[in-house]
Coordinates of C-alpha atoms in Angstrom, one line a residue:
M1 CA -20.2 137.2 190.7
R2 CA -21.1 140.4 192.4
F3 CA -21.2 138.5 195.7
L4 CA -17.7 137.2 195.2
S5 CA -16.4 140.7 194.4
T6 CA -18.2 142.1 197.4
L7 CA -16.7 139.4 199.6
I8 CA -13.1 139.9 198.3
A9 CA -13.5 143.8 198.8
T10 CA -14.9 143.3 202.3
T11 CA -12.1 140.9 203.2
L12 CA -9.4 143.2 201.8
G13 CA -10.9 146.1 203.7
A14 CA -10.9 144.2 206.9
L15 CA -7.2 143.2 206.4
I16 CA -6.2 146.7 205.7
A17 CA -8.2 148.1 208.6
F18 CA -6.5 145.4 210.8
G19 CA -3.0 146.4 209.4
V20 CA -3.6 150.1 210.1
M21 CA -4.9 149.3 213.6
F22 CA -1.9 147.0 214.3
F23 CA 0.5 149.6 213.0
L24 CA -0.9 152.4 215.0
G25 CA -1.1 150.3 218.2
F26 CA 2.5 149.1 217.7
M27 CA 3.7 152.8 217.1
F28 CA 1.7 153.8 220.4
L29 CA 3.5 151.1 222.4
F30 CA 6.8 152.1 220.8
A31 CA 6.2 155.7 221.8
I32 CA 5.4 154.7 225.4
A33 CA 8.6 152.7 225.5
A34 CA 10.7 155.5 224.1
S35 CA 9.3 158.0 226.7
S36 CA 10.2 155.5 229.4
D37 CA 13.9 155.4 228.3
Q38 CA 14.7 158.5 230.3
A39 CA 17.1 158.1 233.1
P40 CA 15.2 157.1 236.2
R41 CA 15.0 159.2 239.3
V42 CA 16.9 157.6 242.1
R43 CA 16.0 158.7 245.6
A44 CA 18.3 158.9 248.5
G45 CA 18.2 155.8 250.7
S46 CA 17.4 153.4 247.9
V47 CA 18.0 149.7 247.6
L48 CA 19.0 148.3 244.2
T49 CA 16.8 145.3 243.5
I50 CA 18.3 142.6 241.2
P51 CA 15.9 139.8 240.1
L52 CA 18.0 136.7 239.5
S53 CA 16.0 135.3 236.7
G54 CA 16.6 134.0 233.2
A55 CA 19.9 134.0 231.5
L56 CA 21.9 137.3 231.3
P57 CA 23.1 137.9 227.6
E58 CA 26.5 138.6 226.6
I59 CA 25.3 141.7 224.7
S60 CA 21.8 143.3 224.4
S61 CA 20.3 146.1 222.5
D62 CA 19.7 149.6 223.9
D63 CA 16.3 149.5 222.2
P64 CA 13.8 151.1 224.6
F65 CA 11.0 149.0 223.3
A66 CA 12.9 145.9 224.4
S67 CA 13.5 147.4 227.7
S68 CA 9.9 148.0 228.4
F69 CA 8.2 144.9 226.9
A70 CA 10.7 142.0 226.6
S71 CA 10.8 139.2 229.1
G72 CA 13.9 138.3 231.0
P73 CA 17.0 140.5 231.6
T74 CA 17.1 143.5 229.1
Y75 CA 20.6 144.3 230.2
D76 CA 23.7 142.4 229.5
L77 CA 26.8 141.2 231.4
A78 CA 28.8 144.4 230.8
Q79 CA 25.8 146.7 231.9
F80 CA 25.2 144.4 235.0
K81 CA 28.8 144.9 236.2
N82 CA 28.9 148.5 235.4
A83 CA 25.7 149.1 237.3
L84 CA 27.2 147.5 240.3
A85 CA 30.3 149.7 240.1
K86 CA 28.0 152.7 239.9
A87 CA 26.0 151.6 242.8
A88 CA 29.2 151.0 244.9
V89 CA 29.9 154.9 244.7
D90 CA 26.4 156.1 244.4
P91 CA 25.5 157.9 247.8
R92 CA 21.8 157.3 247.0
I93 CA 22.2 153.5 247.0
D94 CA 22.4 152.0 250.4
G95 CA 22.4 148.3 249.4
V96 CA 21.5 145.5 247.0
W97 CA 18.6 143.1 247.2
L98 CA 19.0 139.9 245.3
Q99 CA 15.8 138.3 244.4
M100 CA 16.1 134.7 243.3
R101 CA 13.5 133.9 240.6
G102 CA 14.6 131.2 238.4
L103 CA 18.2 132.0 237.3
S104 CA 19.8 130.3 234.3
G105 CA 22.9 130.9 232.2
S106 CA 26.3 129.6 231.9
W107 CA 28.7 129.1 234.9
A108 CA 31.3 131.3 233.3
T109 CA 28.8 134.2 233.1
L110 CA 27.6 133.5 236.7
Q111 CA 31.3 133.6 238.0
E112 CA 31.7 137.1 236.4
M113 CA 28.4 138.1 238.0
R114 CA 29.5 136.8 241.4
G115 CA 32.9 138.6 241.1
A116 CA 31.1 141.9 240.4
L117 CA 28.8 141.4 243.5
E118 CA 31.9 140.6 245.6
T119 CA 33.7 143.8 244.3
F120 CA 30.5 145.7 245.2
R121 CA 30.5 144.3 248.7
D122 CA 34.2 144.6 249.4
S123 CA 34.7 148.1 247.9
S124 CA 31.8 149.8 249.7
D125 CA 30.2 149.7 253.2
K126 CA 26.9 148.7 251.7
F127 CA 25.0 145.5 252.3
I128 CA 23.8 142.7 250.1
V129 CA 20.7 140.7 251.0
A130 CA 19.3 137.7 249.1
S131 CA 16.0 136.1 249.2
S132 CA 13.9 133.6 247.3
E133 CA 10.5 134.9 247.9
D134 CA 8.3 131.8 247.0
H135 CA 10.5 130.6 244.2
A136 CA 12.9 127.7 244.2
V137 CA 16.5 128.2 245.1
S138 CA 18.6 126.7 242.4
E139 CA 22.4 126.0 242.7
K140 CA 23.1 128.8 240.2
A141 CA 21.1 131.4 242.1
Y142 CA 22.5 130.2 245.4
F143 CA 26.0 130.5 243.9
L144 CA 25.3 134.2 243.6
A145 CA 23.3 134.5 246.7
T146 CA 26.3 133.6 248.8
T147 CA 27.8 136.9 248.3
A148 CA 25.1 138.3 250.5
E149 CA 25.4 139.0 254.3
E150 CA 22.0 137.3 254.9
I151 CA 20.2 134.7 252.8
Y152 CA 16.5 134.1 253.3
A153 CA 14.0 131.6 251.7
S154 CA 10.3 131.1 252.3
T155 CA 9.3 128.2 254.4
Q156 CA 8.3 125.7 251.8
A157 CA 10.5 126.9 249.0
P158 CA 12.4 124.1 247.0
F159 CA 16.1 124.2 247.6
E160 CA 18.3 122.6 244.9
F161 CA 21.5 121.3 246.5
N162 CA 22.0 117.8 245.1
G163 CA 25.0 118.1 242.7
F164 CA 25.6 118.8 239.0
Y165 CA 25.0 116.9 235.8
L166 CA 25.7 117.3 232.2
A167 CA 23.4 115.7 229.6
A168 CA 24.5 115.3 226.0
E169 CA 22.1 115.0 223.1
F170 CA 22.3 112.2 220.5
Y171 CA 20.4 112.1 217.2
K172 CA 21.5 108.7 215.8
N173 CA 18.1 107.1 216.6
A174 CA 16.2 110.0 214.9
F175 CA 18.5 109.6 211.9
D176 CA 17.7 105.9 211.9
K177 CA 14.0 106.6 211.8
L178 CA 14.5 109.2 209.0
D179 CA 16.8 106.8 207.1
I180 CA 19.8 109.2 207.1
K181 CA 23.2 107.8 207.1
A182 CA 26.1 109.9 208.4
Q183 CA 29.6 109.3 207.1
P184 CA 32.0 111.4 209.4
I185 CA 35.7 111.9 209.5
R186 CA 37.4 113.5 212.6
A187 CA 41.0 114.6 213.6
G188 CA 41.4 114.2 217.3
K189 CA 40.2 111.3 219.5
Y190 CA 38.3 113.7 221.7
K191 CA 36.7 115.6 218.7
S192 CA 33.3 114.1 219.6
A193 CA 31.2 116.6 217.6
I194 CA 30.4 113.7 215.3
E195 CA 29.1 111.5 218.1
P196 CA 25.5 112.7 218.2
Y197 CA 25.1 111.5 214.7
I198 CA 26.7 108.1 215.0
R199 CA 26.2 107.0 218.6
S200 CA 23.4 106.9 221.2
N201 CA 25.6 107.5 224.2
L202 CA 29.0 109.0 225.2
S203 CA 32.3 107.5 224.2
D204 CA 34.8 106.8 226.8
E205 CA 37.0 109.8 225.6
N206 CA 34.0 112.2 225.6
R207 CA 32.9 111.0 229.1
E208 CA 36.5 111.6 230.2
Q209 CA 36.6 115.2 229.1
L210 CA 33.1 116.2 230.1
G211 CA 33.8 114.6 233.5
A212 CA 36.8 116.8 234.0
L213 CA 34.8 119.9 233.2
L214 CA 32.1 118.9 235.6
D215 CA 34.6 118.2 238.3
D216 CA 36.3 121.6 237.8
Q217 CA 32.9 123.4 238.0
Y218 CA 32.0 121.4 241.1
D219 CA 35.3 122.4 242.9
V220 CA 34.7 126.0 242.2
F221 CA 31.2 125.8 243.5
L222 CA 32.1 123.9 246.7
S223 CA 35.0 126.3 247.4
A224 CA 32.8 129.4 247.0
I225 CA 30.0 128.1 249.1
A226 CA 32.4 126.9 252.0
E227 CA 34.3 130.2 252.0
S228 CA 31.1 132.4 251.9
R229 CA 29.2 130.5 254.5
S230 CA 32.3 129.8 256.8
L231 CA 31.9 126.0 256.4
Q232 CA 34.3 123.2 255.7
E233 CA 34.4 122.0 252.1
E234 CA 34.1 118.5 253.4
A235 CA 30.9 119.5 255.2
V236 CA 29.5 121.0 252.2
L237 CA 30.3 118.0 250.1
E238 CA 28.8 115.6 252.5
T239 CA 25.6 117.8 252.6
M240 CA 25.4 117.9 248.9
E241 CA 26.2 114.2 248.1
A242 CA 24.8 112.4 251.3
D243 CA 21.8 114.5 252.2
A244 CA 20.8 116.1 248.9
I245 CA 18.9 119.0 250.3
L246 CA 15.6 119.6 248.4
L247 CA 13.8 122.1 250.8
A248 CA 14.6 125.4 252.3
T249 CA 13.9 124.1 255.8
D250 CA 16.7 121.6 255.4
A251 CA 19.1 124.3 254.0
Y252 CA 18.3 126.3 257.1
R253 CA 19.2 123.5 259.4
A254 CA 22.4 122.9 257.4
G255 CA 23.5 126.5 257.8
L256 CA 23.2 127.2 254.1
I257 CA 20.7 130.1 254.7
D258 CA 20.2 132.4 257.6
D259 CA 16.5 132.3 258.1
L260 CA 13.1 131.3 256.7
M261 CA 11.2 134.4 255.7
F262 CA 8.4 135.5 253.3
Y263 CA 8.7 138.6 251.1
D264 CA 7.1 141.0 253.6
E265 CA 9.3 139.7 256.4
V266 CA 12.5 140.2 254.2
E267 CA 11.4 143.8 253.4
S268 CA 10.8 144.4 257.1
A269 CA 14.4 143.1 257.9
I270 CA 15.9 145.4 255.3
K271 CA 13.9 148.4 256.7
S272 CA 15.3 147.5 260.2
K273 CA 18.8 147.4 258.7
L274 CA 18.3 150.9 257.3
E275 CA 16.5 152.2 260.5
I276 CA 13.3 152.8 258.5
E277 CA 10.0 152.9 260.4
A278 CA 7.8 149.9 259.8
D279 CA 5.0 152.0 258.3
D280 CA 7.3 153.8 255.9
D281 CA 7.9 152.5 252.4
L282 CA 11.2 150.9 251.3
R283 CA 12.7 152.9 248.6
T284 CA 13.9 150.7 245.8
V285 CA 15.2 151.0 242.2
S286 CA 15.4 148.1 239.8
M287 CA 18.4 146.9 238.0
K288 CA 16.4 147.2 234.8
S289 CA 16.1 151.0 235.5
Y290 CA 19.4 151.6 237.2
V291 CA 21.5 150.5 234.2
R292 CA 20.2 153.7 232.5
V293 CA 21.6 156.0 235.1
P294 CA 24.5 158.0 233.7
D295 CA 27.9 157.1 235.2
K296 CA 28.6 160.6 236.3
E297 CA 25.3 161.1 237.9
A298 CA 26.0 158.2 240.2
G299 CA 29.6 159.4 240.9
L300 CA 31.5 157.0 238.7
E301 CA 34.1 159.0 237.0
G302 CA 35.4 158.0 233.5
G303 CA 35.3 158.7 229.9
G304 CA 37.3 160.8 227.6
E305 CA 38.2 161.6 224.0
E306 CA 39.5 158.0 223.2
D307 CA 37.9 154.7 223.0
I308 CA 38.6 151.0 223.5
A309 CA 36.4 149.0 221.2
V310 CA 34.9 145.7 222.4
V311 CA 33.9 143.6 219.3
Y312 CA 31.5 140.8 220.3
A313 CA 31.9 137.4 218.7
V314 CA 28.8 135.5 219.8
G315 CA 27.4 132.3 218.3
T316 CA 28.1 129.5 216.0
I317 CA 30.5 130.5 213.4
M318 CA 29.2 130.7 209.8
P319 CA 30.3 132.5 206.6
G320 CA 28.2 135.6 205.8
K321 CA 26.2 137.9 208.1
S322 CA 25.4 137.3 211.8
G323 CA 21.8 136.5 212.9
Y324 CA 19.8 134.2 214.7
S325 CA 18.5 130.7 213.9
T326 CA 15.2 129.4 215.2
N327 CA 16.1 125.8 214.2
P328 CA 14.8 123.5 217.1
L329 CA 17.9 121.4 217.0
F330 CA 20.7 123.8 216.1
G331 CA 19.2 127.2 216.7
G332 CA 20.7 130.2 218.4
D333 CA 23.0 133.1 217.8
I334 CA 24.9 133.0 214.5
L335 CA 28.3 134.6 214.3
G336 CA 28.8 135.6 210.7
S337 CA 32.4 136.1 209.5
A338 CA 31.3 139.0 207.3
T339 CA 29.5 140.9 210.0
F340 CA 32.5 140.4 212.6
N341 CA 35.1 141.4 210.1
E342 CA 33.3 144.5 209.3
A343 CA 33.1 145.5 212.9
I344 CA 36.9 144.8 213.3
R345 CA 37.5 147.0 210.3
T346 CA 35.4 149.8 211.8
A347 CA 37.4 149.7 215.0
V348 CA 40.7 149.7 213.1
E349 CA 39.7 152.5 210.8
S350 CA 38.5 154.8 213.7
D351 CA 41.3 157.2 214.9
K352 CA 39.4 157.4 218.2
V353 CA 39.7 153.8 219.0
K354 CA 43.1 153.0 220.5
A355 CA 42.8 149.4 221.4
I356 CA 40.5 146.5 220.7
V357 CA 39.1 143.7 222.9
V358 CA 37.6 140.8 221.1
R359 CA 34.9 139.2 223.4
I360 CA 34.5 135.6 222.2
D361 CA 31.5 133.5 223.2
S362 CA 31.4 130.9 220.5
P363 CA 31.5 127.0 220.3
G364 CA 33.1 127.3 216.8
G365 CA 31.7 126.2 213.5
S366 CA 33.0 126.6 209.9
A367 CA 36.8 126.3 209.7
S368 CA 37.0 128.6 206.8
A369 CA 34.9 131.3 208.4
S370 CA 37.0 130.9 211.6
D371 CA 40.2 131.4 209.6
A372 CA 38.9 134.4 207.9
M373 CA 38.1 136.0 211.2
Y374 CA 41.4 135.0 212.6
R375 CA 43.1 136.8 209.6
E376 CA 41.1 140.0 210.3
I377 CA 42.1 140.1 214.0
E378 CA 45.7 139.4 213.0
R379 CA 45.6 142.4 210.6
A380 CA 44.1 144.6 213.3
A381 CA 46.8 143.5 215.8
E382 CA 49.4 145.0 213.2
T383 CA 48.1 148.5 214.0
K384 CA 46.6 148.4 217.5
P385 CA 46.6 146.3 220.6
V386 CA 44.1 143.5 220.3
I387 CA 43.2 141.5 223.4
I388 CA 41.1 138.4 223.4
S389 CA 38.5 138.0 226.1
M390 CA 36.9 134.5 226.5
G391 CA 33.4 134.2 227.8
T392 CA 31.3 131.1 228.2
Y393 CA 32.8 129.3 225.1
A394 CA 35.8 130.1 223.0
A395 CA 36.3 126.5 221.6
S396 CA 37.3 124.9 218.4
G397 CA 36.7 127.7 215.7
G398 CA 36.4 130.2 218.7
Y399 CA 39.9 129.3 219.8
W400 CA 41.1 129.3 216.2
M401 CA 40.1 132.9 215.8
A402 CA 41.6 133.9 219.1
M403 CA 45.1 133.1 217.7
G404 CA 45.1 136.5 216.0
G405 CA 45.2 138.5 219.2
D406 CA 48.2 139.8 221.2
M407 CA 47.0 138.2 224.5
I408 CA 44.2 135.9 225.6
V409 CA 42.3 136.4 228.9
A410 CA 39.8 133.6 229.8
D411 CA 37.3 133.3 232.5
P412 CA 38.2 130.5 234.9
L413 CA 35.3 128.5 233.8
T414 CA 35.5 129.2 230.1
I415 CA 35.1 126.2 227.9
T416 CA 38.0 126.5 225.5
G417 CA 40.4 124.4 223.4
S418 CA 38.8 121.7 221.4
I419 CA 41.6 122.0 219.0
G420 CA 40.4 119.5 216.4
V421 CA 38.2 119.3 213.3
F422 CA 35.8 117.0 211.6
G423 CA 34.0 116.6 208.3
M424 CA 30.8 114.8 207.6
S425 CA 28.8 113.7 204.6
L426 CA 25.1 112.8 204.9
D427 CA 23.5 110.2 202.6
L428 CA 19.8 111.2 202.4
S429 CA 18.9 108.8 199.5
S430 CA 17.1 106.3 201.8
M431 CA 15.1 109.0 203.3
Y432 CA 14.0 110.4 200.1
E433 CA 13.2 107.1 198.6
N434 CA 11.7 105.3 201.7
K435 CA 9.8 108.3 203.3
I436 CA 8.5 110.3 200.3
G437 CA 9.3 108.1 197.3
V438 CA 11.8 110.4 195.5
T439 CA 14.7 108.9 193.7
F440 CA 17.7 110.5 191.9
D441 CA 19.7 109.9 188.8
V442 CA 22.6 112.3 187.8
V443 CA 24.7 113.3 184.8
R444 CA 28.1 114.6 185.9
T445 CA 31.3 115.9 184.4
G446 CA 33.5 113.7 186.7
P447 CA 33.3 110.9 189.2
Y448 CA 33.3 113.2 192.3
A449 CA 31.1 116.1 191.0
D450 CA 28.1 114.9 193.2
M451 CA 30.0 113.6 196.1
Y452 CA 28.4 116.3 198.5
S453 CA 25.0 116.1 197.0
G454 CA 23.6 114.0 199.8
T455 CA 21.7 111.8 197.3
R456 CA 24.2 108.8 197.6
P457 CA 26.8 107.5 200.1
L458 CA 30.4 108.4 199.7
T459 CA 32.7 105.9 197.9
P460 CA 35.8 104.8 199.6
E461 CA 37.8 107.1 197.3
E462 CA 35.7 110.0 198.4
L463 CA 36.0 109.2 202.1
H464 CA 39.8 109.3 201.6
L465 CA 39.6 112.7 200.0
L466 CA 37.4 114.0 203.0
E467 CA 39.9 112.4 205.4
R468 CA 42.8 114.1 203.7
S469 CA 40.9 117.5 203.9
V470 CA 40.2 117.1 207.6
D471 CA 43.8 116.0 208.3
D472 CA 45.2 119.0 206.4
T473 CA 42.9 121.3 208.3
Y474 CA 43.9 119.8 211.6
A475 CA 47.6 120.1 210.7
S476 CA 47.1 123.8 209.9
F477 CA 45.2 124.2 213.2
L478 CA 48.1 122.7 215.1
E479 CA 50.6 124.9 213.4
L480 CA 48.7 128.0 214.0
V481 CA 48.4 127.4 217.7
A482 CA 52.1 126.3 217.9
E483 CA 53.2 129.5 216.3
N484 CA 51.1 131.8 218.3
R485 CA 51.4 130.1 221.7
G486 CA 55.2 129.5 221.6
L487 CA 54.9 125.8 221.6
T488 CA 55.9 122.9 219.3
V489 CA 53.4 121.2 217.1
E490 CA 54.0 118.0 219.1
E491 CA 53.2 119.8 222.3
V492 CA 50.0 121.2 221.0
D493 CA 49.0 117.8 219.5
A494 CA 49.4 116.2 223.0
M495 CA 46.9 118.6 224.6
A496 CA 44.7 119.0 221.4
Q497 CA 43.0 116.0 219.9
G498 CA 39.7 117.9 220.1
R499 CA 39.7 118.1 223.8
V500 CA 38.0 120.9 225.7
W501 CA 39.4 122.5 228.8
T502 CA 38.2 125.0 231.5
G503 CA 40.1 128.4 231.5
V504 CA 42.0 127.3 234.6
D505 CA 43.4 124.2 232.9
A506 CA 43.9 126.1 229.6
K507 CA 46.1 128.5 231.6
N508 CA 48.1 125.7 233.1
N509 CA 48.6 124.2 229.6
G510 CA 49.7 127.4 228.0
L511 CA 46.7 127.9 225.8
V512 CA 45.7 131.2 227.5
D513 CA 47.8 133.9 229.1
M514 CA 45.8 135.0 232.1
L515 CA 42.5 134.4 234.0
G516 CA 39.9 137.2 234.3
G517 CA 36.7 138.6 232.9
L518 CA 36.0 141.3 230.4
E519 CA 37.2 144.1 232.7
T520 CA 40.5 142.5 233.1
A521 CA 40.9 142.3 229.3
I522 CA 39.9 146.0 229.0
D523 CA 42.5 147.0 231.6
V524 CA 45.2 145.1 229.7
A525 CA 44.2 146.7 226.5
A526 CA 44.3 150.1 228.1
E527 CA 47.6 149.5 229.5
Q528 CA 49.0 148.4 226.2
A529 CA 47.6 151.4 224.5
E530 CA 49.0 153.7 227.4
L531 CA 45.6 155.0 228.3
A532 CA 45.2 156.0 231.9
P533 CA 42.3 154.4 234.0
G534 CA 39.0 156.4 233.5
S535 CA 40.4 158.3 230.5
Y536 CA 38.4 156.3 227.8
D537 CA 35.1 155.2 226.8
I538 CA 33.9 151.7 225.7
R539 CA 32.6 151.4 222.1
R540 CA 30.7 148.2 221.5
L541 CA 30.7 146.7 218.0
P542 CA 28.8 145.5 216.0
R543 CA 25.6 147.4 217.0
P544 CA 23.1 144.9 218.3
K545 CA 19.8 144.7 216.5
T546 CA 16.9 146.7 218.0
M547 CA 13.8 144.8 219.0
L548 CA 11.9 146.5 216.1
E549 CA 14.5 145.0 213.6
Q550 CA 14.1 141.7 215.4
F551 CA 10.4 141.9 215.2
N552 CA 10.5 142.7 211.4
E553 CA 12.6 139.6 210.8
A554 CA 10.4 137.4 212.9
L555 CA 7.4 138.8 211.2
A556 CA 8.8 137.9 207.7
V557 CA 9.4 134.4 208.9
R558 CA 6.0 134.1 210.4
S559 CA 4.4 135.4 207.2
Q560 CA 6.2 132.8 205.2
K561 CA 4.9 130.1 207.5
I562 CA 1.3 131.4 207.3
W563 CA 1.5 131.4 203.5
L564 CA 2.8 128.0 203.5
N565 CA -0.1 126.7 205.7
L566 CA -2.5 128.3 203.3
T567 CA -1.0 127.1 200.0
A568 CA 0.8 123.9 200.6
S569 CA -0.4 120.5 200.9
P570 CA 0.0 118.4 204.2
I571 CA 2.8 116.5 202.7
E572 CA 4.5 119.7 201.6
Q573 CA 4.2 121.1 205.1
I574 CA 5.8 118.0 206.6
L575 CA 8.7 118.2 204.2
V576 CA 9.3 121.8 205.1
Q577 CA 9.3 121.0 208.8
E578 CA 11.8 118.1 208.2
S579 CA 13.9 120.4 206.1
E580 CA 14.2 123.0 208.8
N581 CA 15.5 120.3 211.3
L582 CA 18.0 119.1 208.6
R583 CA 19.0 122.5 207.1
T584 CA 22.0 123.2 209.4
I585 CA 23.2 119.7 209.2
I586 CA 23.1 119.7 205.4
E587 CA 25.0 123.1 205.4
M588 CA 27.8 121.3 207.1
N589 CA 27.9 118.6 204.4
G590 CA 31.4 118.2 203.1
E591 CA 32.8 121.3 204.8
V592 CA 35.5 120.9 207.5
Q593 CA 34.1 122.1 210.9
A594 CA 35.9 123.4 213.9
L595 CA 33.0 123.0 216.3
L596 CA 32.5 122.0 220.0
P597 CA 32.1 118.5 220.6
T598 CA 28.5 118.8 222.0
K599 CA 26.2 121.3 223.6
I600 CA 27.8 121.6 227.1
T601 CA 25.4 122.8 229.7
I602 CA 26.2 122.0 233.3
Q603 CA 23.0 121.8 235.4

């Protein structure tokens, strides 16, 4: 007995000691990070180095810990563009060095980044140089690199120049293995969000709309490369489709890059451009550091007593608070209607805020939550100018909420529209019975009380009720768009049907007012609020979570998993893992959804 008590005491002591050491270590690292958050010292004659790696987020935290220890870009799209605007007027910055290191992200974001690089190049007498070092050159990285005067790649670097593709995921076979039966209802022949659960491949309608998106992106890419490299589009097209360049040596022979150089040789070329002696060091400042340089220190004038609020709407739309889901099938940013509406009310109630820009990057989601956010935007527009800015996605529920603004500005490659809805019921009874031996029997007050329980299939009468709900929601969607876009319901229905469009096509169809990025939307908001250029500050809402807050949330989730592994039986652990994969689908059970047809990622 004494041995057991001694063992428990020793174990608890070790755990407490470990906890104290972990806490002190964490606080020490945090203190280092906080001390590094001071504005960097930029020396005269510096080159701004920009690693083209990872995906640039729509909004990021200003947390110094994240800036020091997180992987990937710690700045966001707005900070990237502002840093280039500073660098264009900063006398200490002589040029920009783009370093291609595995860039990802959406094409709409890349197009805004490319526009910012072009503005830097055209508005200043400073150079841009791009190089791959020893990394592969992807089509996305090359799209940005073509803003440079010279593009270099190492001799054996892979060079991706073989066309685009889009892969859609389908879960029907997985559902079959799990004995899950989906009973979907949709409004709109292109509303293919239900297809992953009932098909194993693309329908003709879905293939048509995705093919159109791919063609639009392809045209933008070919045009940009041809213009930047002084080539004929036909020649670029032939090179991509006939030759399918896969090595930097081939790219050099085709005139797509200027020379084959290693890192040290590129550095020497930049020194020569700046007339720096070969033995002297090249002065550089990283984008990660430069974003913290105050605007006025760099010579960028602006700011004042009044604000324009940029309210971010990022993620899949759901009722409640915003957050992040780690679900392997449906994870990602969650745009909670409660969090968003609170941010809008904060902007409305602030006397300092004179106009609002709603930046939407959402594939949609819950129709009811989308409608609630639309209402909050509409109310805000009654008191202040509200401009909608569309990023990567503003589709389905993301387009629904956009109807509340005064004007819509879309990126040319924004994926928008998808005016259509669907509802789906899942029958999990076979999975429960065949996989784990669980059956159900119910007592109910009425024939439809358990229709969304998931423990049985819907009856024909219940399917009719779901169909009526979906049709009513679709009719409301059409009427909302018709009223706000100055169109008839019939005109909207003809271009709706759940179909997605690029920003360019949406502009031609009357679904958006003008093309442009976030800065364009801010300029329009300032004009409507009668604010002179440079006389206002940008206030970003809602406040992004710090890395410490994200760490605490992740630690809580991890603790739950550790406890589960210690206390649950193997079969219980399997059930929990399966429930994680099904949780989001089950949450959609019976609720009408305004959600993008599929995960659209052009590679």
